[in-house]
PDB file of C-alpha atoms in Angstrom:
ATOM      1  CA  UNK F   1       5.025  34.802  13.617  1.00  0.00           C
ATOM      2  CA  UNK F   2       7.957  37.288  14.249  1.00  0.00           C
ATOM      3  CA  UNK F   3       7.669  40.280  15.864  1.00  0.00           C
ATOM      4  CA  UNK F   4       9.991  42.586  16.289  1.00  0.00           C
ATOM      5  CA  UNK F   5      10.543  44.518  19.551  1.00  0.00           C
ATOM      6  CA  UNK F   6       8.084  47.694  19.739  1.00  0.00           C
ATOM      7  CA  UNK F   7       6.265  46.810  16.814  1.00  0.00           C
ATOM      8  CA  UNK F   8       2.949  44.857  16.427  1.00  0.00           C
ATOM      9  CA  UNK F   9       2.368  42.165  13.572  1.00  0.00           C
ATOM     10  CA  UNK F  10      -1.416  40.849  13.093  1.00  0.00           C
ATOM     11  CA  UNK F  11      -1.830  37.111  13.205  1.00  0.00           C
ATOM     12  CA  UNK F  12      -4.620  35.274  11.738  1.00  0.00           C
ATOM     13  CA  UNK F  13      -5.381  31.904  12.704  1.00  0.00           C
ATOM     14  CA  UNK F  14      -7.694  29.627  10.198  1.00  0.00           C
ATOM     15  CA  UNK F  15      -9.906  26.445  12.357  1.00  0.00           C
ATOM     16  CA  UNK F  16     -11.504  24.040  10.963  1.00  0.00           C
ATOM     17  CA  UNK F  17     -15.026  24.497  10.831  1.00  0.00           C
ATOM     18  CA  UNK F  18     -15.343  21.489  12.395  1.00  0.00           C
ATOM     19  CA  UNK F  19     -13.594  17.969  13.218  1.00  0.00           C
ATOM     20  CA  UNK F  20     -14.178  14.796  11.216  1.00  0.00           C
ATOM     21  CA  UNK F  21     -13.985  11.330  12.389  1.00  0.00           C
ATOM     22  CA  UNK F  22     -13.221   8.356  10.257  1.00  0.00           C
ATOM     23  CA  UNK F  23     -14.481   5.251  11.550  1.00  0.00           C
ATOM     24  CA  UNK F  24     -15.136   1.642   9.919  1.00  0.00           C
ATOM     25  CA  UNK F  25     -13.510  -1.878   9.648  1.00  0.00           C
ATOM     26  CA  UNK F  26     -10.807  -3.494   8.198  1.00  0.00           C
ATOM     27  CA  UNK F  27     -11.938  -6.668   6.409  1.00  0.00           C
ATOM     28  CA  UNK F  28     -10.740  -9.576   3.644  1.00  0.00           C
ATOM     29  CA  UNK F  29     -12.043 -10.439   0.552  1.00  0.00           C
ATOM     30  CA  UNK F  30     -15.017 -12.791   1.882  1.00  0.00           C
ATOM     31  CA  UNK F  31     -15.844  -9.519   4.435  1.00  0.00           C
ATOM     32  CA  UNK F  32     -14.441 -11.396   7.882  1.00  0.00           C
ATOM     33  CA  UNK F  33     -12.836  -8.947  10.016  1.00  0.00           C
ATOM     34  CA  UNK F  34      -9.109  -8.845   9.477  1.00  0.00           C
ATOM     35  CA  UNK F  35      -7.245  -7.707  12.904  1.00  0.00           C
ATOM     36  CA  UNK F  36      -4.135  -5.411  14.319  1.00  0.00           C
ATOM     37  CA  UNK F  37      -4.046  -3.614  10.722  1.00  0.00           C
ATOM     38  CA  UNK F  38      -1.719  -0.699  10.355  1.00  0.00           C
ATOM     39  CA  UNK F  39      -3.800   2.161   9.371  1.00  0.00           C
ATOM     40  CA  UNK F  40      -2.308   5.429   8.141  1.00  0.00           C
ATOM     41  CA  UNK F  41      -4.484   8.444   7.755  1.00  0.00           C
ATOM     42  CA  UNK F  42      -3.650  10.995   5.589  1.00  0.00           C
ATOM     43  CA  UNK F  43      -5.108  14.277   4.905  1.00  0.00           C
ATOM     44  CA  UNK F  44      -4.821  15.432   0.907  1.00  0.00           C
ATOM     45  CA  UNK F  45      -5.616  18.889   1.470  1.00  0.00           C
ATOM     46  CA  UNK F  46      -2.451  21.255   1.265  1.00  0.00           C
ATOM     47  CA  UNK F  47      -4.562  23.903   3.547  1.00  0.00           C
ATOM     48  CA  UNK F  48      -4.740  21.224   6.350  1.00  0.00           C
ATOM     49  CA  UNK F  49      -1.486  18.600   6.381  1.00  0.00           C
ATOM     50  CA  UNK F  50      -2.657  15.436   8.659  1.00  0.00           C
ATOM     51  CA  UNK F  51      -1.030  12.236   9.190  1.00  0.00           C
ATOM     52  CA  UNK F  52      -1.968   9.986  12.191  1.00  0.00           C
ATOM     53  CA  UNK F  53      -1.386   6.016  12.706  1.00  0.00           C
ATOM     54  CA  UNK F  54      -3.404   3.650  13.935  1.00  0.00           C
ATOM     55  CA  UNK F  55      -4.228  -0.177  14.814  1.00  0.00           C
ATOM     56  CA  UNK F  56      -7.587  -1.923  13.921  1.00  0.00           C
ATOM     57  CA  UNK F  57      -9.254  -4.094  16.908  1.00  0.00           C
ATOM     58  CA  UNK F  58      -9.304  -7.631  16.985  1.00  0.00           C
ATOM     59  CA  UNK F  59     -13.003  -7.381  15.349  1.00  0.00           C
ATOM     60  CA  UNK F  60     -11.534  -5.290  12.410  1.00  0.00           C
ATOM     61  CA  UNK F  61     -13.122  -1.968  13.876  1.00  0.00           C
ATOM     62  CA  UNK F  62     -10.965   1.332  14.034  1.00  0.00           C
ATOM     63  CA  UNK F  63     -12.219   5.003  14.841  1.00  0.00           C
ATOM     64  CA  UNK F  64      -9.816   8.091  14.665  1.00  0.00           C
ATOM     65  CA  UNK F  65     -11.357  11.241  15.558  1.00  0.00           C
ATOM     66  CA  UNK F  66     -10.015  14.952  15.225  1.00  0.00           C
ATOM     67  CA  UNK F  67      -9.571  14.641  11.360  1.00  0.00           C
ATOM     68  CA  UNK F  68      -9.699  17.936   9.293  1.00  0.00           C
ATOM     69  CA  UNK F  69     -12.427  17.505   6.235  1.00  0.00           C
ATOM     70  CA  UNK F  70     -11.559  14.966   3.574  1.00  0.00           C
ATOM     71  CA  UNK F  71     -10.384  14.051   1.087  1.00  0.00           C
ATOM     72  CA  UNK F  72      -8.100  11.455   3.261  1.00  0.00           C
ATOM     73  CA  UNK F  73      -5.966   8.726   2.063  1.00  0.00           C
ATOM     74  CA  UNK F  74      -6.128   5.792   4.073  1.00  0.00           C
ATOM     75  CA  UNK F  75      -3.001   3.079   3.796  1.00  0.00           C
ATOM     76  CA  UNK F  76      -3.464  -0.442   5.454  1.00  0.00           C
ATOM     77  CA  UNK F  77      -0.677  -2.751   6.148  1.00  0.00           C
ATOM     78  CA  UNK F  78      -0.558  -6.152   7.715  1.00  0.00           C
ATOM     79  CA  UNK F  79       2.003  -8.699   6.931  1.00  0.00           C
ATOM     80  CA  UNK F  80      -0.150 -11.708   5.310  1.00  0.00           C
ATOM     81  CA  UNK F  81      -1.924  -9.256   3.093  1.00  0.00           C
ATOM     82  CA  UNK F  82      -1.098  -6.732   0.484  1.00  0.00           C
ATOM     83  CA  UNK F  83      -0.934  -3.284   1.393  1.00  0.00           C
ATOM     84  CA  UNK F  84      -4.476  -1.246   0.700  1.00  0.00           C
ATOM     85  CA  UNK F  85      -4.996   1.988  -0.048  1.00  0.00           C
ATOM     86  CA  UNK F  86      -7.969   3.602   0.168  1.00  0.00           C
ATOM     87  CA  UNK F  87      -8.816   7.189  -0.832  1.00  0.00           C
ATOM     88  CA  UNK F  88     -11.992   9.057   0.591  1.00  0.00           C
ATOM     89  CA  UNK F  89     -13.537  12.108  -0.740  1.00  0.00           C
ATOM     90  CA  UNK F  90     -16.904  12.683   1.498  1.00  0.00           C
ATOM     91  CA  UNK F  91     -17.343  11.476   5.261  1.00  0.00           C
ATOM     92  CA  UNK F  92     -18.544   8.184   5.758  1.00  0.00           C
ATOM     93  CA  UNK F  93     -20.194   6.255   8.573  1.00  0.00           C
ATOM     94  CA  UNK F  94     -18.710   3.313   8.210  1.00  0.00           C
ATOM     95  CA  UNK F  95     -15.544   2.925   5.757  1.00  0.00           C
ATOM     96  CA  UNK F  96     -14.542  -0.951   4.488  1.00  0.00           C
ATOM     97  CA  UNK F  97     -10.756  -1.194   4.050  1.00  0.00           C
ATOM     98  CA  UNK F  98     -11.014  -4.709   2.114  1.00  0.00           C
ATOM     99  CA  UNK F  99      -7.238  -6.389   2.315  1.00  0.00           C
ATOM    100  CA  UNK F 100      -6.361  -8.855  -0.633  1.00  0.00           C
ATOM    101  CA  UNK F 101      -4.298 -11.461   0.036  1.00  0.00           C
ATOM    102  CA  UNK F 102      -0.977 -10.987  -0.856  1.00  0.00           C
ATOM    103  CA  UNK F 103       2.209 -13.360  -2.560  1.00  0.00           C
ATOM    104  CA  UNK F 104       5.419 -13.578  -2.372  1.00  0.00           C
ATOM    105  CA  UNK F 105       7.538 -12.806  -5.710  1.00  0.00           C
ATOM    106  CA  UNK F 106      11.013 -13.951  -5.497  1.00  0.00           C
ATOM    107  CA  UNK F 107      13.423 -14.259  -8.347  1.00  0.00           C
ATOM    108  CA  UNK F 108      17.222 -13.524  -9.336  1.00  0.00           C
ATOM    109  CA  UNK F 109      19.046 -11.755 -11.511  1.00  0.00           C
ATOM    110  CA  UNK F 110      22.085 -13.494 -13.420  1.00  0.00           C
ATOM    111  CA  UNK F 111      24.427 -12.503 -16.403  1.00  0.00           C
ATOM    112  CA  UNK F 112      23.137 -13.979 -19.638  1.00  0.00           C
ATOM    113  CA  UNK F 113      26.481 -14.750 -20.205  1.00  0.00           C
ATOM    114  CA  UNK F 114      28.353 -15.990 -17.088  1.00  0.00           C
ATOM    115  CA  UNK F 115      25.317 -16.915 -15.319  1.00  0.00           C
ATOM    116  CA  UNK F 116      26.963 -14.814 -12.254  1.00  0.00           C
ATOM    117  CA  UNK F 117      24.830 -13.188  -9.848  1.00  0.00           C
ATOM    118  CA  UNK F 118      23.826  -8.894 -10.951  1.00  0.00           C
ATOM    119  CA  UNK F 119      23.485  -6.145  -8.514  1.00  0.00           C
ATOM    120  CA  UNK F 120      20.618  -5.383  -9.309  1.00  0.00           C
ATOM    121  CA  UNK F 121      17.431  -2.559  -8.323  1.00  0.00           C
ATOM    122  CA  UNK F 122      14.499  -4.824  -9.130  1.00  0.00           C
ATOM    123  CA  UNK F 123      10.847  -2.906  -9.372  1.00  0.00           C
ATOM    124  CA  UNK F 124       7.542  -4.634  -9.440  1.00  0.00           C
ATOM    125  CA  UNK F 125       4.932  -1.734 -10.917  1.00  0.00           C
ATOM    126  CA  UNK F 126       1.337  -2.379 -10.847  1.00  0.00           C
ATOM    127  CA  UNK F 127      -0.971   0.086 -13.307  1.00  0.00           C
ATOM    128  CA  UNK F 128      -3.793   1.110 -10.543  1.00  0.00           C
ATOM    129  CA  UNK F 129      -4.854   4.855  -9.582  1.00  0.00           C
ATOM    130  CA  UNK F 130      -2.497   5.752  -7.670  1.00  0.00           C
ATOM    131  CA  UNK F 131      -0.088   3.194  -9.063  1.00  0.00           C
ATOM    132  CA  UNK F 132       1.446   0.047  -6.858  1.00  0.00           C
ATOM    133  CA  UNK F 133       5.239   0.022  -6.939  1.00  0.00           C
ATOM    134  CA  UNK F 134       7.225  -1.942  -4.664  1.00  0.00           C
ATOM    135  CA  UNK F 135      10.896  -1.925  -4.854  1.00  0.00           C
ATOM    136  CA  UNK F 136      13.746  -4.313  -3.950  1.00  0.00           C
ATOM    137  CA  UNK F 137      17.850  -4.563  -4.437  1.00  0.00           C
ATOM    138  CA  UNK F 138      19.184  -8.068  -5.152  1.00  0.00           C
ATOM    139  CA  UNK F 139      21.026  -9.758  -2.692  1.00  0.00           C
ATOM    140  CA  UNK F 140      25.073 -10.861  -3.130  1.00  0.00           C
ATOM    141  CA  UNK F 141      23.323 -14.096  -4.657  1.00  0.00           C
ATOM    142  CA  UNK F 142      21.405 -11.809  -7.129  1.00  0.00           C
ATOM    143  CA  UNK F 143      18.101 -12.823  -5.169  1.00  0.00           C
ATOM    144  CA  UNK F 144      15.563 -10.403  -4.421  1.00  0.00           C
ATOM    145  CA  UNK F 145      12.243 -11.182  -2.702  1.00  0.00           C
ATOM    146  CA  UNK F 146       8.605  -9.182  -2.491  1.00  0.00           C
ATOM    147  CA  UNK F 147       6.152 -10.112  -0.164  1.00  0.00           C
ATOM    148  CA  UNK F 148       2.461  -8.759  -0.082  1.00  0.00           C
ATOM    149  CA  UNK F 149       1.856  -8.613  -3.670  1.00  0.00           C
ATOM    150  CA  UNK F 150      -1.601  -8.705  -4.646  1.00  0.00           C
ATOM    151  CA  UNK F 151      -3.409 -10.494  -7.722  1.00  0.00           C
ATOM    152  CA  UNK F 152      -2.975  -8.600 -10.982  1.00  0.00           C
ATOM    153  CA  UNK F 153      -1.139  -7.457 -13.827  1.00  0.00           C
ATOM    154  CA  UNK F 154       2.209  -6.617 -13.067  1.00  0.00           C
ATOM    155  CA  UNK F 155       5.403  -5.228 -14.746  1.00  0.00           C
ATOM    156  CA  UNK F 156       8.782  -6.239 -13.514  1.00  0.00           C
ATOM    157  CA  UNK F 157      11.672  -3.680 -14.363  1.00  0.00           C
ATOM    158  CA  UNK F 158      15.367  -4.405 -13.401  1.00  0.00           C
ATOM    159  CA  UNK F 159      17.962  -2.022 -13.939  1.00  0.00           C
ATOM    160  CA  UNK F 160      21.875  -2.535 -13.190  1.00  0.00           C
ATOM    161  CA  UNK F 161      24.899  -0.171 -13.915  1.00  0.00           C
ATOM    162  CA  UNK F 162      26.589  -2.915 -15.805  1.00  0.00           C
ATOM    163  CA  UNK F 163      23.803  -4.190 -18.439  1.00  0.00           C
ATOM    164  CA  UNK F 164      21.135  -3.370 -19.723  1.00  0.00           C
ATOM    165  CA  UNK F 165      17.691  -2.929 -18.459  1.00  0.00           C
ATOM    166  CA  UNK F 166      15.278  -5.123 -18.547  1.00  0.00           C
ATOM    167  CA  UNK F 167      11.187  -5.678 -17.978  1.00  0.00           C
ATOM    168  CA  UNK F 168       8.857  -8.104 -18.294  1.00  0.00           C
ATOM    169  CA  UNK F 169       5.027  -8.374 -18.224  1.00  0.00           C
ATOM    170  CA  UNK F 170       3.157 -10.961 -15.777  1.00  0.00           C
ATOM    171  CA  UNK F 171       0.112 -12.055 -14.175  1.00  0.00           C
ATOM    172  CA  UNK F 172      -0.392 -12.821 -10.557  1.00  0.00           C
ATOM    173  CA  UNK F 173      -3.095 -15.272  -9.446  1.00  0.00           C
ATOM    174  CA  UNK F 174      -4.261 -16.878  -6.747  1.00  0.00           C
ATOM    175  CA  UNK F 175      -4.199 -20.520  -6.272  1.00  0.00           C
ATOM    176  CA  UNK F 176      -7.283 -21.949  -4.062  1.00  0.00           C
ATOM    177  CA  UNK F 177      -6.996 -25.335  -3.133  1.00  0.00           C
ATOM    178  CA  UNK F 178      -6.840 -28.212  -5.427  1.00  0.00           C
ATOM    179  CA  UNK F 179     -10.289 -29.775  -6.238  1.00  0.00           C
ATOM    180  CA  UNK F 180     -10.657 -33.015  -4.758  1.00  0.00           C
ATOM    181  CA  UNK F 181     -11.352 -36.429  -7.402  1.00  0.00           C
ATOM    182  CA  UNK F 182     -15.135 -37.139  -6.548  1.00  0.00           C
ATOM    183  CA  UNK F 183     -14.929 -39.811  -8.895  1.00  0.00           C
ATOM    184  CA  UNK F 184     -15.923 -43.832  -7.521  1.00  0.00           C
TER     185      UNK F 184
END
C-alpha cells in the first residue's frame, strides 16, 4: 500500500477461509513406495499464487500443510523415473502420485548430405493434458540425449537454422525381461 504523508488509504486484506493440507504417497506402477521424490506444489488459482517443494520419505509418504484451496498441481521428479504430474481439483485424504518408469532417448542429428554433425534444438512432445515436452540441443557431435521418458506415443521435432525441419512419429515401450525357454 502507499500512503502518502497526512493522508489515510484503506487496506483490505483477503484470508483464506481456511488452510488445506495435501498429504499422500509417492508410488510406482506395481503401488511399492517410491522414495526421496521431488514434489512441487502448485496452487492454480490466480487469487492465491502458491508454490512450495518438497521430498517424499523413504516409505513414499509426504504431507505439506498451509496450502490455500485447490485446484493444485503437483510435479514429481526422481531421476530413474519420468517426471509426474498430477493435477487436483477437491482435497483428498490420501493423494497417489504413481511414477512410470522412464527411458532414455538418445539420437543424432547429421546432414543428409555430408553426414556432418547439425546444431540442432531437438524436442520430444508427448500429446497428454497438459502436454509432455522435453527439450534438448545437440551436442558438437550432433548427439542429444533425454532421460526420464515415459511409455507412449511420442513426436520428435528437430529444427536447425541451416535445414530444414524435421519430425517424426514413435512409440516408446517398455521391455520386461526376456522369457526364459521352459522347453526339455
Amino acid at each position: 500500500a502507499e500512503v502518502v504523508s497526512g493522508q489515510e488509504t484503506v487496506v483490505e486484506l483477503a484470508l483464506e477461509e481456511a488452510l488445506h493440507t495435501l498429504a499422500g504417497r509417492t508410488v510406482d506402477a506395481r503401488g511399492f513406495p517410491v522414495g526421496s521424490v521431488q514434489l512441487t506444489v502448485s496452487s492454480l488459482r490466480a487469487d492465491a499464487p502458491h508454490r512450495r517443494t518438497l521430498w517424499s520419505a523413504e516409505d513414499g509418504s509426504f504431507s505439506l500443510p498451509g496450502l490455500p484451496a485447490p485446484p493444485w498441481r503437483v510435479e514429481a521428479r526422481e531421476p530413474a523415473f519420468a517426471p509426474a504430474v498430477v493435477d487436483v481439483f477437491e482435497p483428498v485424504a490420501d493423494l497417489r502420485v504413481r511414477l512410470d518408469r522412464g527411458a532414455a532417448v538418445t539420437g543424432s542429428v547429421l546432414d543428409d548430405r555430408t553426414g556432418e554433425p547439425v546444431a540442432a534444438r531437438v524436442e520430444l512432445v508427448r500429446d497428454d493434458l497438459p502436454p509432455e515436452i522435453l527439450t534438448a540441443e545437440t551436442d558438437p557431435e550432433g548427439a542429444f540425449r533425454f532421460d526420464g521418458a515415459r511409455e507412449g506415443l511420442w513426436t520428435l521435432r528437430v529444427q536447425s537454422d541451416d535445414h530444414l525441419p524435421h519430425e517424426a512419429d514413435f512409440r516408446l515401450e517398455a521391455r520386461g525381461p526376456r522369457p526364459r525357454d521352459r522347453s526339455l
